[in-house]
């Protein structure tokens, strides 16, 4: 993306990290110095703030199915959003459901993202017929070694009992490889 009004635009990763409070002091100071002097980057930062507020509202209302950052899910919990959280290491499985008052379920999937350029999430519902879904280039927290996914409670409450296979696939220099697989056994709330 071209930024004609700025010869050294701040990356979206830096701007988003700044908004989430994830930058160290040196990077925070450099980011602030730049956007205070640069109208184009200040405008992009303001746009991200508006977008972030909209995403936060969708998350709070349980209407967002997406990959999110670890700090996003931690903030949601700190704000009192009711949720079930399932943390899985590669190869693990979990029995899962959704409680009546929960806004969403969160999956915290551990994997090694070392040397991976980007990650796809592949889910296969073992229903009749089987359903395959691919989310390309999802958000992963490389530092925490997790991909965090949220699924709206209202959607999950409509699902029948089923098994879901989940796979994280890493892309590196044009090659694709499986990073980890997990299995979820969903049971509807009675």
Coordinates of C-alpha atoms in Angstrom, one line a residue:
X1 CA 0.0 0.0 0.0
X2 CA 1.4 3.4 -1.0
X3 CA 1.4 6.4 1.4
X4 CA 2.1 9.4 -0.7
X5 CA 2.0 11.8 2.2
X6 CA 4.6 9.9 4.2
X7 CA 8.0 8.8 3.0
X8 CA 8.5 6.4 6.0
X9 CA 5.0 5.2 7.0
X10 CA 4.6 3.2 10.2
X11 CA 3.6 -0.4 9.5
X12 CA 0.1 -1.6 10.5
X13 CA 1.8 -4.1 12.8
X14 CA 3.6 -1.2 14.6
X15 CA 0.4 0.9 14.8
X16 CA -1.7 -2.0 16.0
X17 CA 1.0 -2.9 18.6
X18 CA 1.0 0.7 19.8
X19 CA -2.7 0.7 20.2
X20 CA -2.7 -2.6 22.1
X21 CA 0.2 -1.3 24.4
X22 CA 2.5 -4.1 23.2
X23 CA 5.5 -2.0 22.2
X24 CA 8.5 -1.5 24.4
X25 CA 9.4 2.0 25.6
X26 CA 11.8 2.7 22.7
X27 CA 9.4 1.7 20.0
X28 CA 6.5 3.5 21.8
X29 CA 8.5 6.7 21.9
X30 CA 9.6 6.4 18.3
X31 CA 6.0 5.7 17.2
X32 CA 4.6 8.7 19.1
X33 CA 7.3 11.0 17.7
X34 CA 6.5 9.9 14.2
X35 CA 2.7 10.1 14.3
X36 CA 2.7 13.4 16.1
X37 CA 4.8 14.9 13.2
X38 CA 3.0 13.0 10.4
X39 CA -0.6 13.7 9.5
X40 CA -0.9 10.6 7.2
X41 CA 0.2 8.2 10.0
X42 CA -1.9 10.0 12.6
X43 CA -4.9 9.5 10.3
X44 CA -4.1 5.8 9.8
X45 CA -3.8 5.4 13.6
X46 CA -7.2 7.1 14.1
X47 CA -8.7 4.8 11.5
X48 CA -7.3 1.8 13.4
X49 CA -8.8 3.1 16.6
X50 CA -12.2 3.3 15.1
X51 CA -11.8 -0.2 13.5
X52 CA -10.6 -1.6 16.9
X53 CA -13.6 -0.1 18.7
X54 CA -16.0 -1.7 16.2
X55 CA -14.2 -5.1 16.5
X56 CA -14.3 -4.8 20.3
X57 CA -18.1 -4.2 20.2
X58 CA -18.6 -7.2 17.9
X59 CA -16.5 -9.3 20.3
X60 CA -18.4 -8.0 23.4
X61 CA -21.7 -8.8 21.7
X62 CA -20.6 -12.3 20.7
X63 CA -21.0 -11.6 17.0
X64 CA -17.5 -12.1 15.8
X65 CA -15.9 -15.3 14.6
X66 CA -12.2 -14.6 14.0
X67 CA -8.6 -15.1 14.9
X68 CA -7.6 -12.5 17.5
X69 CA -4.5 -11.6 19.5
X70 CA -3.8 -13.0 23.0
X71 CA -4.1 -9.4 24.5
X72 CA -7.6 -9.1 22.9
X73 CA -8.9 -12.2 24.6
X74 CA -7.2 -11.3 27.9
X75 CA -8.8 -7.8 27.8
X76 CA -12.2 -9.4 27.1
X77 CA -11.9 -11.6 30.1
X78 CA -10.7 -8.6 32.3
X79 CA -13.8 -6.6 31.1
X80 CA -16.0 -9.4 32.4
X81 CA -17.1 -11.0 29.2
X82 CA -18.4 -14.5 29.9
X83 CA -16.6 -17.2 27.8
X84 CA -15.3 -20.7 27.8
X85 CA -11.6 -20.9 27.0
X86 CA -10.0 -24.1 25.7
X87 CA -6.2 -24.2 25.7
X88 CA -4.8 -27.0 23.6
X89 CA -1.3 -28.2 22.8
X90 CA -0.6 -29.9 19.5
X91 CA -2.4 -33.3 19.3
X92 CA -4.7 -32.6 22.2
X93 CA -8.5 -32.7 22.1
X94 CA -11.2 -31.2 24.2
X95 CA -14.9 -31.7 25.1
X96 CA -16.5 -28.4 24.5
X97 CA -19.9 -26.7 24.8
X98 CA -21.3 -23.2 25.2
X99 CA -23.0 -22.0 28.4
X100 CA -26.3 -20.0 28.1
X101 CA -24.7 -16.7 29.3
X102 CA -21.4 -17.0 27.4
X103 CA -20.7 -14.4 24.7
X104 CA -18.3 -16.7 22.9
X105 CA -15.8 -19.6 23.2
X106 CA -12.1 -19.0 22.7
X107 CA -9.6 -21.6 21.5
X108 CA -6.0 -21.0 22.4
X109 CA -4.0 -23.3 20.2
X110 CA -0.4 -23.7 21.0
X111 CA 2.1 -24.2 18.1
X112 CA 5.6 -23.4 17.1
X113 CA 5.5 -20.5 14.6
X114 CA 9.3 -20.3 14.3
X115 CA 10.4 -19.6 10.7
X116 CA 6.7 -19.4 9.5
X117 CA 5.8 -16.5 7.3
X118 CA 2.0 -16.9 7.8
X119 CA -0.5 -19.4 9.1
X120 CA -3.8 -20.8 7.8
X121 CA -6.5 -22.4 9.9
X122 CA -8.2 -25.4 8.5
X123 CA -11.3 -26.8 10.2
X124 CA -13.2 -29.9 9.2
X125 CA -16.6 -30.6 10.7
X126 CA -17.1 -34.4 10.7
X127 CA -20.8 -34.1 9.8
X128 CA -22.7 -35.6 7.0
X129 CA -21.6 -34.2 4.6
X130 CA -18.2 -33.2 6.0
X131 CA -17.6 -29.4 5.9
X132 CA -14.2 -27.9 5.3
X133 CA -13.3 -24.3 6.0
X134 CA -10.1 -22.4 5.6
X135 CA -9.1 -19.1 7.1
X136 CA -6.0 -17.8 5.4
X137 CA -3.2 -15.8 7.0
X138 CA -4.7 -15.7 10.5
X139 CA -3.4 -13.6 13.4
X140 CA -1.0 -15.5 15.6
X141 CA 0.8 -14.5 18.7
X142 CA 4.4 -15.5 17.9
X143 CA 5.7 -14.5 21.3
X144 CA 3.1 -16.5 23.2
X145 CA 3.2 -19.3 20.6
X146 CA -0.6 -19.3 20.2
X147 CA -3.3 -18.8 17.7
X148 CA -6.4 -17.5 19.4
X149 CA -9.8 -18.0 17.8
X150 CA -13.2 -16.8 19.0
X151 CA -16.6 -18.2 18.0
X152 CA -19.8 -16.4 18.9
X153 CA -22.0 -18.1 21.5
X154 CA -25.2 -17.5 19.5
X155 CA -23.7 -19.4 16.6
X156 CA -22.3 -22.2 18.7
X157 CA -25.7 -22.7 20.5
X158 CA -27.2 -23.6 17.1
X159 CA -24.8 -26.5 16.4
X160 CA -25.6 -30.1 16.8
X161 CA -23.3 -32.6 18.5
X162 CA -20.3 -33.0 16.3
X163 CA -16.5 -33.5 16.0
X164 CA -14.3 -30.8 14.6
X165 CA -10.8 -31.3 13.4
X166 CA -8.6 -28.2 13.5
X167 CA -5.2 -27.8 11.8
X168 CA -2.8 -25.0 11.7
X169 CA -0.7 -24.9 8.5
X170 CA 2.4 -22.8 8.2
X171 CA 3.7 -21.3 5.0
X172 CA 7.5 -20.8 4.6
X173 CA 9.2 -19.9 1.3
X174 CA 6.4 -21.3 -0.8
X175 CA 6.1 -24.5 1.2
X176 CA 3.1 -25.5 3.3
X177 CA 3.4 -27.8 6.3
X178 CA 1.2 -28.9 9.2
X179 CA 2.2 -27.1 12.4
X180 CA -0.4 -28.8 14.7
X181 CA -3.7 -30.7 14.8
X182 CA -6.4 -30.6 17.4
X183 CA -9.8 -32.2 17.9
X184 CA -12.9 -30.7 19.4
X185 CA -15.9 -32.7 20.5
X186 CA -18.9 -30.3 20.6
X187 CA -21.9 -31.1 22.7
X188 CA -24.9 -28.7 22.7
X189 CA -26.0 -27.2 25.9
X190 CA -29.2 -28.8 27.3

